[in-house]
Coordinates of C-alpha atoms and ligand atoms in Angstrom, one line a residue:
M1 CA -20.3 -5.8 -40.9
K2 CA -18.5 -9.1 -40.8
P3 CA -14.9 -7.7 -40.4
I4 CA -16.0 -5.6 -37.5
N5 CA -17.7 -8.5 -35.7
R6 CA -14.6 -10.6 -36.2
F7 CA -12.6 -8.1 -34.1
L8 CA -15.3 -6.7 -31.8
L9 CA -16.5 -10.0 -30.4
P10 CA -13.1 -11.3 -29.2
A11 CA -12.3 -7.8 -27.9
L12 CA -15.5 -7.7 -25.9
A13 CA -14.9 -11.2 -24.6
L14 CA -11.4 -10.2 -23.5
L15 CA -12.7 -7.1 -21.8
L16 CA -15.4 -9.1 -20.0
H17 CA -12.8 -11.6 -18.9
L18 CA -10.4 -8.9 -17.6
T19 CA -13.2 -7.2 -15.7
M20 CA -14.3 -10.5 -14.1
S21 CA -10.8 -11.7 -13.2
S22 CA -9.9 -8.3 -11.6
R23 CA -13.2 -8.6 -9.6
A24 CA -12.3 -12.1 -8.6
Q25 CA -9.0 -10.9 -7.3
E26 CA -10.6 -8.0 -5.5
T27 CA -12.9 -10.4 -3.6
K28 CA -10.1 -12.7 -2.7
K29 CA -8.4 -9.9 -0.6
I30 CA -8.8 -10.6 3.1
T31 CA -10.5 -7.9 5.2
I32 CA -8.7 -6.8 8.3
V33 CA -10.0 -4.4 10.9
T34 CA -7.5 -2.9 13.4
S35 CA -8.4 -1.1 16.6
F36 CA -6.6 2.3 16.5
L37 CA -3.8 4.3 14.9
P38 CA -0.5 2.5 15.7
I39 CA -2.0 -0.9 15.0
Q40 CA -3.6 0.4 11.8
S41 CA -0.3 2.0 10.8
H42 CA 1.8 -1.2 11.3
T43 CA -0.8 -3.4 9.6
A44 CA -1.3 -1.1 6.6
A45 CA 2.5 -1.1 6.1
I46 CA 2.7 -4.9 6.2
A47 CA -0.4 -5.5 4.1
G48 CA 0.5 -3.1 1.2
N49 CA -2.1 -3.6 -1.5
Q50 CA -2.7 -7.3 -0.7
A51 CA -5.4 -6.9 2.0
K52 CA -8.1 -4.4 2.9
V53 CA -7.2 -2.8 6.2
S54 CA -9.4 -0.4 8.0
Q55 CA -9.4 1.1 11.5
L56 CA -12.3 0.7 13.9
L57 CA -12.0 3.9 15.8
S58 CA -12.9 7.1 14.0
Q59 CA -10.3 9.8 13.7
E60 CA -11.8 11.8 16.6
T61 CA -11.8 9.0 19.2
G62 CA -9.1 7.4 21.3
P63 CA -9.2 3.9 22.8
H64 CA -9.7 5.1 26.3
D65 CA -13.1 6.8 25.6
F66 CA -14.4 4.9 22.6
Q67 CA -18.2 4.1 22.7
L68 CA -19.4 1.1 20.7
K69 CA -22.0 1.7 18.0
P70 CA -24.0 -0.9 16.0
A71 CA -22.0 -0.1 12.9
D72 CA -18.8 -1.1 14.8
V73 CA -20.2 -4.5 15.5
K74 CA -21.1 -5.0 11.8
K75 CA -17.6 -3.9 10.8
I76 CA -16.1 -6.5 13.0
A77 CA -18.6 -9.2 12.0
D78 CA -17.6 -8.7 8.3
A79 CA -13.8 -8.9 8.9
D80 CA -11.5 -11.9 8.5
L81 CA -9.2 -10.7 11.3
F82 CA -9.4 -8.1 14.1
I83 CA -6.0 -6.9 15.3
I84 CA -5.7 -5.1 18.6
N85 CA -3.0 -3.5 20.7
G86 CA -4.1 -5.6 23.7
V87 CA -2.9 -5.1 27.3
G88 CA -6.5 -4.1 28.1
I89 CA -6.5 -0.7 26.3
E90 CA -9.4 -1.9 24.2
G91 CA -11.6 -2.1 27.3
W92 CA -14.7 -2.5 25.1
L93 CA -13.4 -5.6 23.4
Q94 CA -15.4 -8.2 25.3
E95 CA -18.6 -6.3 24.7
L96 CA -17.8 -5.9 21.0
L97 CA -17.1 -9.6 20.6
K98 CA -20.2 -10.6 22.5
K99 CA -22.3 -8.5 20.3
A100 CA -20.7 -9.9 17.1
G101 CA -21.6 -13.4 18.5
S102 CA -20.8 -16.3 16.2
R103 CA -19.7 -13.9 13.4
K104 CA -16.7 -12.6 15.4
P105 CA -13.4 -13.0 13.6
P106 CA -10.2 -14.2 15.1
V107 CA -8.7 -11.6 17.4
I108 CA -5.0 -11.0 17.1
D109 CA -3.2 -9.5 20.2
A110 CA -0.2 -7.5 18.8
S111 CA 1.3 -7.4 22.3
K112 CA 1.4 -11.1 22.8
G113 CA 4.6 -12.1 24.6
L114 CA 5.8 -8.6 25.2
P115 CA 7.5 -7.6 28.5
L116 CA 5.1 -5.2 30.3
L117 CA 5.5 -2.4 32.8
G118 CA 3.0 -1.3 35.4
S119 CA 3.3 1.8 37.6
P120 CA 6.0 4.5 37.4
Q121 CA 7.8 2.6 40.2
D122 CA 8.4 -0.2 37.8
I123 CA 10.3 2.2 35.6
Q124 CA 12.6 3.2 38.4
T125 CA 13.2 -0.3 39.7
G126 CA 13.1 -2.0 36.3
I127 CA 11.0 -4.8 37.8
H128 CA 7.3 -5.1 37.0
D129 CA 5.0 -5.4 40.1
P130 CA 1.9 -7.3 38.8
A131 CA -0.2 -5.8 41.6
A132 CA 0.2 -2.4 40.0
G133 CA -1.6 -3.5 36.8
E134 CA -0.1 -3.2 33.3
N135 CA 0.5 -0.2 31.3
P136 CA -0.9 -0.7 27.8
H137 CA 1.1 2.1 25.9
V138 CA 3.7 -0.3 24.5
W139 CA 3.5 1.1 21.0
L140 CA 5.3 4.3 22.0
D141 CA 8.6 2.4 22.3
P142 CA 9.9 1.9 18.7
V143 CA 11.7 -1.3 19.7
I144 CA 8.6 -2.8 21.1
A145 CA 6.7 -1.7 18.0
Q146 CA 9.0 -4.0 16.0
R147 CA 7.8 -6.9 18.0
Q148 CA 4.2 -5.9 17.4
V149 CA 5.0 -5.8 13.7
A150 CA 6.4 -9.4 13.9
N151 CA 3.2 -10.5 15.7
I152 CA 1.0 -8.8 13.1
L153 CA 3.1 -10.3 10.2
R154 CA 2.6 -13.8 11.6
A155 CA -1.2 -13.3 11.8
L156 CA -1.4 -12.0 8.2
Q157 CA 0.7 -14.8 6.8
K158 CA -1.5 -17.4 8.6
A159 CA -4.7 -15.8 7.4
D160 CA -3.5 -15.3 3.8
P161 CA -0.7 -17.8 3.0
A162 CA -0.8 -16.9 -0.7
N163 CA 0.7 -13.5 0.1
A164 CA 3.0 -14.6 2.8
K165 CA 6.2 -13.6 1.0
T166 CA 4.9 -10.1 0.1
Y167 CA 3.9 -9.5 3.7
A168 CA 7.3 -10.6 4.9
R169 CA 9.0 -8.3 2.4
N170 CA 6.8 -5.3 3.4
A171 CA 7.4 -6.1 7.1
R172 CA 11.2 -6.1 6.6
A173 CA 11.2 -2.7 4.8
Y174 CA 8.9 -1.3 7.5
T175 CA 11.0 -2.8 10.4
S176 CA 14.1 -1.2 8.9
Q177 CA 12.4 2.2 9.2
L178 CA 11.4 1.5 12.8
K179 CA 15.1 0.6 13.5
Q180 CA 16.2 3.9 12.0
L181 CA 13.6 5.7 14.1
D182 CA 14.9 4.0 17.3
A183 CA 18.5 4.9 16.3
D184 CA 17.5 8.5 15.8
Y185 CA 15.8 8.7 19.2
A186 CA 18.8 7.1 20.9
V187 CA 21.3 9.4 19.3
A188 CA 19.3 12.6 19.7
L189 CA 18.3 12.1 23.3
K190 CA 21.6 10.5 24.6
S191 CA 23.6 13.7 25.1
L192 CA 20.8 15.9 26.5
P193 CA 20.8 16.7 30.2
N194 CA 17.9 16.7 32.6
K195 CA 15.5 14.6 30.7
N196 CA 12.6 14.9 33.1
L197 CA 9.4 13.7 31.7
V198 CA 6.0 14.9 33.0
T199 CA 3.0 14.2 30.7
F200 CA -0.7 14.7 30.8
H201 CA -1.6 11.0 31.0
D202 CA 0.4 7.9 31.9
A203 CA 1.3 7.0 28.3
F204 CA 5.0 7.2 28.1
P205 CA 6.7 4.7 30.6
Y206 CA 8.0 2.4 27.8
L207 CA 9.4 5.3 25.8
A208 CA 11.0 6.7 29.0
R209 CA 12.6 3.4 29.8
R210 CA 13.9 2.9 26.3
Y211 CA 15.7 6.3 26.1
G212 CA 16.7 6.9 29.7
L213 CA 14.2 9.6 30.4
N214 CA 13.4 10.3 34.1
Y215 CA 9.7 9.7 34.2
V216 CA 8.8 12.1 37.0
G217 CA 5.0 11.6 36.6
Y218 CA 1.7 12.4 35.0
I219 CA -1.4 14.5 35.7
S220 CA -3.9 11.7 35.0
E221 CA -3.7 7.9 35.0
Y222 CA -5.9 8.0 31.8
P223 CA -7.9 10.9 30.2
E224 CA -10.9 11.9 32.2
K225 CA -9.6 10.4 35.4
D226 CA -8.7 13.5 37.5
P227 CA -6.1 13.1 40.1
T228 CA -6.9 13.6 43.8
P229 CA -5.7 16.9 45.3
N230 CA -3.1 14.9 47.2
Q231 CA -1.7 13.3 44.1
L232 CA -1.5 16.7 42.4
A233 CA 0.3 18.2 45.4
V234 CA 2.9 15.3 45.3
L235 CA 3.4 15.9 41.5
V236 CA 3.9 19.6 41.9
G237 CA 6.4 18.9 44.7
K238 CA 8.3 16.5 42.4
I239 CA 8.2 19.0 39.5
K240 CA 9.8 21.6 41.8
A241 CA 12.3 19.2 43.3
Y242 CA 13.6 18.0 39.8
K243 CA 13.4 21.5 38.4
V244 CA 11.2 20.2 35.5
G245 CA 11.2 22.9 32.9
V246 CA 8.6 21.6 30.5
L247 CA 5.3 19.7 31.0
F248 CA 4.0 17.8 28.0
A249 CA 0.3 18.2 27.2
E250 CA -1.1 16.0 24.4
A251 CA -1.2 16.9 20.7
N252 CA -3.8 19.6 20.2
Y253 CA -5.0 19.2 23.8
A254 CA -3.7 21.2 26.8
P255 CA -6.2 20.6 29.6
K256 CA -6.7 23.4 32.2
L257 CA -5.4 21.1 35.0
L258 CA -2.0 20.7 33.3
Q259 CA -1.8 24.5 32.6
R260 CA -2.6 25.2 36.2
V261 CA 0.2 22.8 37.4
A262 CA 2.6 24.5 34.9
A263 CA 1.7 27.9 36.2
Q264 CA 2.1 26.7 39.9
S265 CA 5.5 25.2 39.2
G266 CA 6.9 27.7 36.7
A267 CA 7.2 25.1 33.9
K268 CA 6.5 25.7 30.3
V269 CA 4.0 23.6 28.3
S270 CA 4.9 21.6 25.2
Q271 CA 3.1 18.7 23.5
L272 CA 3.6 15.0 23.0
D273 CA 1.4 12.8 20.9
T274 CA 0.2 9.5 22.4
L275 CA -0.8 8.4 18.8
E276 CA -4.2 7.3 20.3
V277 CA -6.3 9.6 18.2
G278 CA -6.3 10.0 14.4
E279 CA -6.5 8.0 11.3
G280 CA -3.6 5.6 10.7
N281 CA -2.0 4.9 7.4
A282 CA 1.3 3.2 6.5
T283 CA 3.4 6.2 7.5
A284 CA 1.4 7.8 10.3
Y285 CA 3.3 6.0 13.1
L286 CA 6.7 6.9 11.8
D287 CA 5.7 10.5 11.0
R288 CA 4.1 11.2 14.4
M289 CA 6.9 9.5 16.4
R290 CA 9.3 11.8 14.6
T291 CA 7.2 14.8 15.6
N292 CA 7.5 13.6 19.2
L293 CA 11.2 13.3 18.9
A294 CA 11.5 16.9 17.7
A295 CA 9.3 18.0 20.7
L296 CA 11.5 16.1 23.2
R297 CA 14.7 17.5 21.7
A298 CA 13.4 21.1 21.9
A299 CA 12.2 20.6 25.5
F300 CA 15.4 19.0 26.8
A301 CA 17.8 21.2 24.9
P302 CA 20.0 23.1 27.3
I303 CA 19.1 26.8 27.5
P304 CA 21.8 28.7 25.6
Ligands
LIG401 ZN1 -3.5 6.3 26.9

């Protein structure tokens, strides 16, 4: 028995040591909660394997119509960081933080310092009128997304300095993919004529401004806020005046109201993704933005 023991005991000791040290490393990882898909996507890409990143919103809910549950409060209370898009789209933020009380983690606003737009008039004039409020859909511009990534990177490096270099390396690789995405949008859309954009909700002013789309209008300011008959009549008038050929519903969602406007104005219906609903991972933002680019190209392509 002696020879076996001589090998078995050190082997067991080593195994125990390895198990414990991998557990210790596991517990050292910081826990980050993000609000919804684009922010989850960017944060997951920067964090790689060095942090635990999870999304607060389930894959069926968007930030406009999210309802807080007790489990959400617990999730936030257990996190080291909570990263949001900001610009007010997380309208339930204050209630969530209040409920988390003294256990609330630092909140990182990924849009801090970004230039914001308000109403569609802002897009036409290029000047933001603060009285019109601010449009929160900044993530749909791949250039602004790079600034959000820089904000998120800084927050991760501050919360977890031991992995600062890895986060910086991951962020650089991810940012180069965002730059490629931007270049592909710019090239693909530049030569197309009549880039008239009409969407279901007011989610695309930043994208429109970036790539020179004519943001004619939207059906709803935000989902579940129906337009007045007068607003709708004005929109139908504009659609006819600009000879808008395609209206964009949202991915997997073409509300009756939009279909009616399309029927009244003779426009076709296509889809754009606001990236508000769904589960984020490190590639979700890039993949879904590319799907949007394909939809825009198809809609604006001249009829042969
Ligand atoms: Zn929205």
